[in-house]
mmCIF file of C-alpha atoms in Angstrom:
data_model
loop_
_atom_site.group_PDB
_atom_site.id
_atom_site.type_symbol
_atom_site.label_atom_id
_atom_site.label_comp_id
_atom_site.label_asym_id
_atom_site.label_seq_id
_atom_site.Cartn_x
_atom_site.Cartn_y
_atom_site.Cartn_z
ATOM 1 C CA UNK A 1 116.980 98.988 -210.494
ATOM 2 C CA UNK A 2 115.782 96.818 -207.735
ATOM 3 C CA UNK A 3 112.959 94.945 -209.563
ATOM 4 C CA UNK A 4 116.151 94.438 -212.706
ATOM 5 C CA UNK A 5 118.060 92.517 -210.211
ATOM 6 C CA UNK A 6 115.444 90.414 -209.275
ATOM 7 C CA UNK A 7 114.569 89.486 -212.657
ATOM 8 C CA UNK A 8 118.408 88.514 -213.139
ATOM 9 C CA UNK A 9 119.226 84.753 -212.730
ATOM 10 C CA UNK A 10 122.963 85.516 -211.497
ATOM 11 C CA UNK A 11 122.098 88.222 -209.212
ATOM 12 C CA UNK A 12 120.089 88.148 -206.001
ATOM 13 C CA UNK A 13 118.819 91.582 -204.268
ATOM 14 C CA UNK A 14 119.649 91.162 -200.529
ATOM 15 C CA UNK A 15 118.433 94.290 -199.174
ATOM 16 C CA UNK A 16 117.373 98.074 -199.659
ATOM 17 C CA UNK A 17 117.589 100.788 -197.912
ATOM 18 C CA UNK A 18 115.093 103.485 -197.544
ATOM 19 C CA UNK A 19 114.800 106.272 -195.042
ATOM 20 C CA UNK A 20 110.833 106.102 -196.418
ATOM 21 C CA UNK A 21 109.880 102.466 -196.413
ATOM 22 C CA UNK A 22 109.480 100.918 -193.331
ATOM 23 C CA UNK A 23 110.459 97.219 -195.264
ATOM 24 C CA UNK A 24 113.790 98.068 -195.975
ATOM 25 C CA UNK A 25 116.944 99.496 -193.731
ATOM 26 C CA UNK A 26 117.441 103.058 -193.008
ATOM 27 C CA UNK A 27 121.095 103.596 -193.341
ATOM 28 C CA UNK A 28 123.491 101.604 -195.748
ATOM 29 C CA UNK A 29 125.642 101.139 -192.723
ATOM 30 C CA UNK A 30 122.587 99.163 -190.868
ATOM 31 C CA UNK A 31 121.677 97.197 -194.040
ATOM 32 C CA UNK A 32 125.956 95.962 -194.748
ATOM 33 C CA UNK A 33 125.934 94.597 -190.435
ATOM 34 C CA UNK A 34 122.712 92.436 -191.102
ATOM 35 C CA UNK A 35 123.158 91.165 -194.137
ATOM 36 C CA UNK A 36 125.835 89.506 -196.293
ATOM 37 C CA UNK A 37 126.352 91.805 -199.513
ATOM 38 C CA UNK A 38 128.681 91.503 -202.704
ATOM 39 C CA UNK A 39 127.949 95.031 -204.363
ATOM 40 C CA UNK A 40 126.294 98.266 -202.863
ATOM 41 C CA UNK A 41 124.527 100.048 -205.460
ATOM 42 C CA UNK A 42 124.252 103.542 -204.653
ATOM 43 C CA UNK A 43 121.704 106.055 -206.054
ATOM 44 C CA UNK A 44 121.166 108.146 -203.900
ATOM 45 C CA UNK A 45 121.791 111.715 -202.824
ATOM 46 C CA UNK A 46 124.788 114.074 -203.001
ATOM 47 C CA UNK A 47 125.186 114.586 -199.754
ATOM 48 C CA UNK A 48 124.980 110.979 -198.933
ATOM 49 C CA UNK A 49 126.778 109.289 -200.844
ATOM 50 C CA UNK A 50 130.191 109.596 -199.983
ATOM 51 C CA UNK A 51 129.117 107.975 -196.464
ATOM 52 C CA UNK A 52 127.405 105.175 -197.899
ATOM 53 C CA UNK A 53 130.578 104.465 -199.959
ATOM 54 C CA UNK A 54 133.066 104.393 -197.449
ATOM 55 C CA UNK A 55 130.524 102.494 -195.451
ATOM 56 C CA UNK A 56 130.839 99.620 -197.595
ATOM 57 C CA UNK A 57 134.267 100.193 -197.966
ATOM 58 C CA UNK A 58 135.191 99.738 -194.405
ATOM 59 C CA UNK A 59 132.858 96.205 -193.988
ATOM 60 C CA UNK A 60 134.912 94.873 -197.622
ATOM 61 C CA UNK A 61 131.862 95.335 -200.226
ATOM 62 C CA UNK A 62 132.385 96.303 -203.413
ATOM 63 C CA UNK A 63 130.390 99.618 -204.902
ATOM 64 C CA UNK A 64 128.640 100.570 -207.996
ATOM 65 C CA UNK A 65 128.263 104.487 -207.826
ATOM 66 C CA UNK A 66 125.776 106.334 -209.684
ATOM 67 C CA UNK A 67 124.776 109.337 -207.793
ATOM 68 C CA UNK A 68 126.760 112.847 -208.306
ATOM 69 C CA UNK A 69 128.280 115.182 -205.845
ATOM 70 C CA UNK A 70 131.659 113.387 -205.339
ATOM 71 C CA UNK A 71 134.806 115.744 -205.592
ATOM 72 C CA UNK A 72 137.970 114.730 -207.077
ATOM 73 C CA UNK A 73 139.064 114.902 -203.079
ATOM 74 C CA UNK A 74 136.526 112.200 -202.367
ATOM 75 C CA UNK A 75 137.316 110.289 -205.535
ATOM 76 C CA UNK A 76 140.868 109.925 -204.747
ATOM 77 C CA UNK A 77 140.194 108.782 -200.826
ATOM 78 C CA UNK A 78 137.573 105.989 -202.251
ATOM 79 C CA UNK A 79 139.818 104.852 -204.969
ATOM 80 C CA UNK A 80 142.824 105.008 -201.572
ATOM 81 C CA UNK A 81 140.419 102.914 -199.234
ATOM 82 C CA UNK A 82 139.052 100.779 -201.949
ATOM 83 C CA UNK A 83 142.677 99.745 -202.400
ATOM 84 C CA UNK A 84 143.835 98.906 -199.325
ATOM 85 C CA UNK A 85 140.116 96.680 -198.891
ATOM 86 C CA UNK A 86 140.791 94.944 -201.846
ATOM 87 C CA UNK A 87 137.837 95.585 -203.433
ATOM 88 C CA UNK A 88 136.693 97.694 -206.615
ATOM 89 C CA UNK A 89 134.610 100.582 -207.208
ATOM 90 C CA UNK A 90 132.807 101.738 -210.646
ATOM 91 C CA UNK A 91 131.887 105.284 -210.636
ATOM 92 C CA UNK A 92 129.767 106.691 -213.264
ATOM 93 C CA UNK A 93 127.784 110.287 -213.851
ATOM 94 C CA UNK A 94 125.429 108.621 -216.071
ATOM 95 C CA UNK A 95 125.147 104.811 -216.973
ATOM 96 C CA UNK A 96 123.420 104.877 -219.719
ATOM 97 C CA UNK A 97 125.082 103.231 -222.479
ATOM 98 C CA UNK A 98 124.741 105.733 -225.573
ATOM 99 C CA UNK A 99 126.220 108.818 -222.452
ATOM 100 C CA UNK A 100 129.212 106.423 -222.149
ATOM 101 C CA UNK A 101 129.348 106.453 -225.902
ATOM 102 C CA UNK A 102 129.453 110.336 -225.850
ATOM 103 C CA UNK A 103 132.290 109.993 -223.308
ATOM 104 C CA UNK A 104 134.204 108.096 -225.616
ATOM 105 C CA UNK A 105 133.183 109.819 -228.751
ATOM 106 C CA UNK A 106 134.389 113.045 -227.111
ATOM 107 C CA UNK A 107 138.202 111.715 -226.099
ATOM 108 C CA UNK A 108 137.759 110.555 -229.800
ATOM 109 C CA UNK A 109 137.451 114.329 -231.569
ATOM 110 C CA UNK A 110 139.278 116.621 -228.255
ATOM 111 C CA UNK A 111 142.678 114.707 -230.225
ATOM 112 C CA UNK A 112 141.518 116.278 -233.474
ATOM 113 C CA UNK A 113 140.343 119.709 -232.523
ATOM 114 C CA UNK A 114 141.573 122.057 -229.983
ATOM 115 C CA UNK A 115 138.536 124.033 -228.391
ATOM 116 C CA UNK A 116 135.233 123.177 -226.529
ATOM 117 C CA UNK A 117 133.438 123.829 -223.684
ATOM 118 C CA UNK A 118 130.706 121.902 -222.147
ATOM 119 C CA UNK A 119 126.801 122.297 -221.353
ATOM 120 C CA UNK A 120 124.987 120.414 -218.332
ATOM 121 C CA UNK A 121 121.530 121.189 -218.229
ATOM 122 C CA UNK A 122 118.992 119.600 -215.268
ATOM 123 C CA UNK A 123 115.697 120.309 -213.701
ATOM 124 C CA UNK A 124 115.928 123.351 -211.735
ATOM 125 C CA UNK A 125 115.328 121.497 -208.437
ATOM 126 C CA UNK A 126 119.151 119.655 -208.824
ATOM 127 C CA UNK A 127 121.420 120.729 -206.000
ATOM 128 C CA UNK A 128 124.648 119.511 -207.153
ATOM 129 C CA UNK A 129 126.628 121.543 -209.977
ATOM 130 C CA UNK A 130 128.125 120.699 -212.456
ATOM 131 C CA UNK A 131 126.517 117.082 -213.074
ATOM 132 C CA UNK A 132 128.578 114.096 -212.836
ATOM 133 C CA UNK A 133 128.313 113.042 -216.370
ATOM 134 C CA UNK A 134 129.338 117.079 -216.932
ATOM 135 C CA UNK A 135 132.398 116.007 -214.470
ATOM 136 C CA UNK A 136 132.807 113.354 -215.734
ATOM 137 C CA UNK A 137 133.531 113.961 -219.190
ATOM 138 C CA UNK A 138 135.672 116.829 -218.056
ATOM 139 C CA UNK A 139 138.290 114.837 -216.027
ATOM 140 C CA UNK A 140 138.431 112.453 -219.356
ATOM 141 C CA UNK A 141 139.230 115.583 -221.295
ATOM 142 C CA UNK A 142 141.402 116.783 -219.380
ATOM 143 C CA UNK A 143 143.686 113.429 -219.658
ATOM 144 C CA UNK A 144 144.074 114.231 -223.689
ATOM 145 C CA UNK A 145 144.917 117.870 -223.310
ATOM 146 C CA UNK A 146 143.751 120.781 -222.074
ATOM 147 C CA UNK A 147 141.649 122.868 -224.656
ATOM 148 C CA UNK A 148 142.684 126.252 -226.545
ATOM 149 C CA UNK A 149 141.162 129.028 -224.840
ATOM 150 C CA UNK A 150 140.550 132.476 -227.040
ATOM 151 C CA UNK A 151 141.282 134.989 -223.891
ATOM 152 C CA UNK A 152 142.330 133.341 -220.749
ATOM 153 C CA UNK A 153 139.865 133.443 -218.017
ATOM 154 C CA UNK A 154 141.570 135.307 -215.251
ATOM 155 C CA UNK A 155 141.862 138.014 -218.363
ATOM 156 C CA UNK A 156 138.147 138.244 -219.176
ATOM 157 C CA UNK A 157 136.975 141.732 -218.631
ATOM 158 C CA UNK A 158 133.611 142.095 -216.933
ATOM 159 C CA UNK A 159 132.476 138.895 -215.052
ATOM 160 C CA UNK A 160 134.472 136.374 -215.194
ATOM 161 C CA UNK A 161 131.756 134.254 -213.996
ATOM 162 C CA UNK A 162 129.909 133.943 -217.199
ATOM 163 C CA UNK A 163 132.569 131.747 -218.577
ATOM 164 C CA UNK A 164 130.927 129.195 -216.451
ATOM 165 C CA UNK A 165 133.109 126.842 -214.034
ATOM 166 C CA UNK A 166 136.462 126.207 -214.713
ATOM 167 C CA UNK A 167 136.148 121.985 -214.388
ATOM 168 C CA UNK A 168 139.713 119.722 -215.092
ATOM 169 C CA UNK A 169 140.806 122.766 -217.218
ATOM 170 C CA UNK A 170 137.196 122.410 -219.188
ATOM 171 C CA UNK A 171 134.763 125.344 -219.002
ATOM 172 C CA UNK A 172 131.418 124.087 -218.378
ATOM 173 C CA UNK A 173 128.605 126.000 -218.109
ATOM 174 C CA UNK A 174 125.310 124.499 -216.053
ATOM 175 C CA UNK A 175 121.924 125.439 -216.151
ATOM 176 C CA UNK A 176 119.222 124.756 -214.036
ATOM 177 C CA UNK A 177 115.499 124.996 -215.752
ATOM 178 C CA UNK A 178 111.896 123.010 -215.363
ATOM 179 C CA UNK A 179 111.364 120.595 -218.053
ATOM 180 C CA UNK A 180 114.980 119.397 -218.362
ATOM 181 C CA UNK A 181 115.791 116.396 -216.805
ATOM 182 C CA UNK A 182 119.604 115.683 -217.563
ATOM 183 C CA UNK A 183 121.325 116.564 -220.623
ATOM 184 C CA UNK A 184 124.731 116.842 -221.290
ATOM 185 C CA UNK A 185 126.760 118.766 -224.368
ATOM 186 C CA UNK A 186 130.229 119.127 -225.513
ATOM 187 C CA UNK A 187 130.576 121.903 -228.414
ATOM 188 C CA UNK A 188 133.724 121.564 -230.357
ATOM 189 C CA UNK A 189 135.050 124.686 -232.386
ATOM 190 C CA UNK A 190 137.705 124.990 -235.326
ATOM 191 C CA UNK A 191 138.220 127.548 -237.903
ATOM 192 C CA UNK A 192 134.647 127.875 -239.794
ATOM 193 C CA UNK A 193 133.077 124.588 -238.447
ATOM 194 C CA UNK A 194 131.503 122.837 -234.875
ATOM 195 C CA UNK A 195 130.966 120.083 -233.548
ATOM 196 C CA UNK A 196 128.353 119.549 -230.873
ATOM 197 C CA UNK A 197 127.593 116.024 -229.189
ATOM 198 C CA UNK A 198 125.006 115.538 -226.753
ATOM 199 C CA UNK A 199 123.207 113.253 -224.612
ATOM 200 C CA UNK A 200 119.491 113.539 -223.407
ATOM 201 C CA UNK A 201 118.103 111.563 -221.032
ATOM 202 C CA UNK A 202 114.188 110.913 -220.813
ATOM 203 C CA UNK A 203 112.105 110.642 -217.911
ATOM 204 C CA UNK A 204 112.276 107.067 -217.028
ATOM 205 C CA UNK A 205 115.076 105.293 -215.408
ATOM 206 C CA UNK A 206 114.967 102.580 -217.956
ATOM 207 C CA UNK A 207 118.301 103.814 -219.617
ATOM 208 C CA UNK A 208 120.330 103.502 -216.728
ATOM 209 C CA UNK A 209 119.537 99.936 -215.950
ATOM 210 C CA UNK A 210 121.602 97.709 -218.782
ATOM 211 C CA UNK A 211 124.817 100.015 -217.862
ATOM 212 C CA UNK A 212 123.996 99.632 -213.878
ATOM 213 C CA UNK A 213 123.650 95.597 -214.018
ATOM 214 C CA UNK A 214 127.063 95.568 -216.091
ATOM 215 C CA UNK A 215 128.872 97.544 -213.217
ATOM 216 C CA UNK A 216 127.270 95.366 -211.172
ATOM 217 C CA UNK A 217 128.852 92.183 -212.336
ATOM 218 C CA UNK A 218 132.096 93.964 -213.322
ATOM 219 C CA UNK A 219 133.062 95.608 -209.752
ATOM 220 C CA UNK A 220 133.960 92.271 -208.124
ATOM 221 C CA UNK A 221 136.900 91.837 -210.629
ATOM 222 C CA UNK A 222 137.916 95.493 -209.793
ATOM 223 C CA UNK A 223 140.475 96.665 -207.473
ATOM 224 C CA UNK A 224 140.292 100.292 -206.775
ATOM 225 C CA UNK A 225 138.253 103.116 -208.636
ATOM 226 C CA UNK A 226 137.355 102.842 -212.023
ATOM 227 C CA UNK A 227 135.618 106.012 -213.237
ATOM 228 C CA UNK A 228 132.926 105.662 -216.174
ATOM 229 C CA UNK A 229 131.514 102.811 -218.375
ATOM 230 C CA UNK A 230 134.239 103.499 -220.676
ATOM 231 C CA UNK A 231 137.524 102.214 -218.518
ATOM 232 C CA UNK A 232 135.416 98.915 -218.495
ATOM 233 C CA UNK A 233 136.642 96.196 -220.606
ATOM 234 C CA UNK A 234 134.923 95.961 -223.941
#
């Protein structure tokens, strides 16, 4: 991500930050007081993240978000603080381009068919559950209905727990194997047909980057939160 913002003639890369290279900054917080800073780009870690966020908040920077682990708690204090700075935050689980098109493809069929469920699947190593493109598409869901459920879950005899996690009213089910990197499927169901979407994503971060540089350049005209590729202007 780094080296594609150098190569881009209307961006400049100002700083890093990098608990591991002794070149760049070690906190975000360090990096905003030294240097002067449109945009944070953050990929890092769950448990960092909402930090660095508000970090940039506070000093008046705008933020492009791409790592998961943020509640809907945290979401809603970013999107508060981001308002009252003045300055915009983009938000996305994945941002690849052809994951926001299985975002959008998704709102597209849940107003056509009543049931489905969700599958996030990442390498077993991933600490965070379910993944935020898994959230993600969940919380979009959830804003064109909630979906049909055959025997309510608080009903289910046995363990409940095998109907997976109970995410914006969407059950989603994640697994966590070697090999997988992060993959993300919504499984539609009518009477005597399916419908399964999904997104795979391969081992290089080379997907990622055209979405990134867009929220890049887009989060200065934002005010507030805006959660996904999709609520972008076309």
């Amino acid at each position: 991500m780094a080296a594609a913002v150098e190569a881009a003639s209307d961006l400049e890369l100002v700083a890093g930050v990098s608990r591991s290279d002794p070149a760049s900054f070690s906190s975000v917080a360090e990096a905003l007081d030294a240097v002067s800073a449109d945009v944070l780009v953050d990929f890092t870690h769950a448990v960092a993240v909402r930090a660095n966020v508000l970090a940039a908040l506070e000093r008046g920077v705008h933020v492009v978000v791409g790592s998961s682990g943020l509640s809907a708690a945290d979401y809603n204090e970013i999107d508060a603080l981001a308002r009252e700075r003045t300055v915009g935050v983009i938000a996305a689980g994945n941002f690849s381009l052809t994951a926001a098109v299985l975002l959008r493809s998704a709102v597209a069929a849940a107003r056509h068919l009543d049931a489905w469920e969700v599958i996030d699947y990442a390498k077993g190593n991933k600490p965070d559950a379910p993944s935020g493109t898994a959230r993600e598409l969940a919380e979009r869901l959830d804003a064109v209905r909630p979906p049909a459920l055959g025997v309510p879950i608080d009903e289910v005899l046995g363990a409940p727990e095998a109907r997976g996690a109970t995410i914006a009213g969407t059950q989603v089910h994640s697994l966590r194997l070697p090999s997988f990197v992060v993959s993300t499927e919504i499984v539609f169901a009518a009477e005597g047909e399916r419908l399964s979407i999904r997104h795979d994503a391969g081992e290089t971060a080379v997907p990622y980057v055209a979405g990134t540089l867009l929220a890049i350049r887009a989060a200065p005209q934002q005010i507030g939160l805006v959660r996904g590729l999709v609520q972008l202007p076309d």
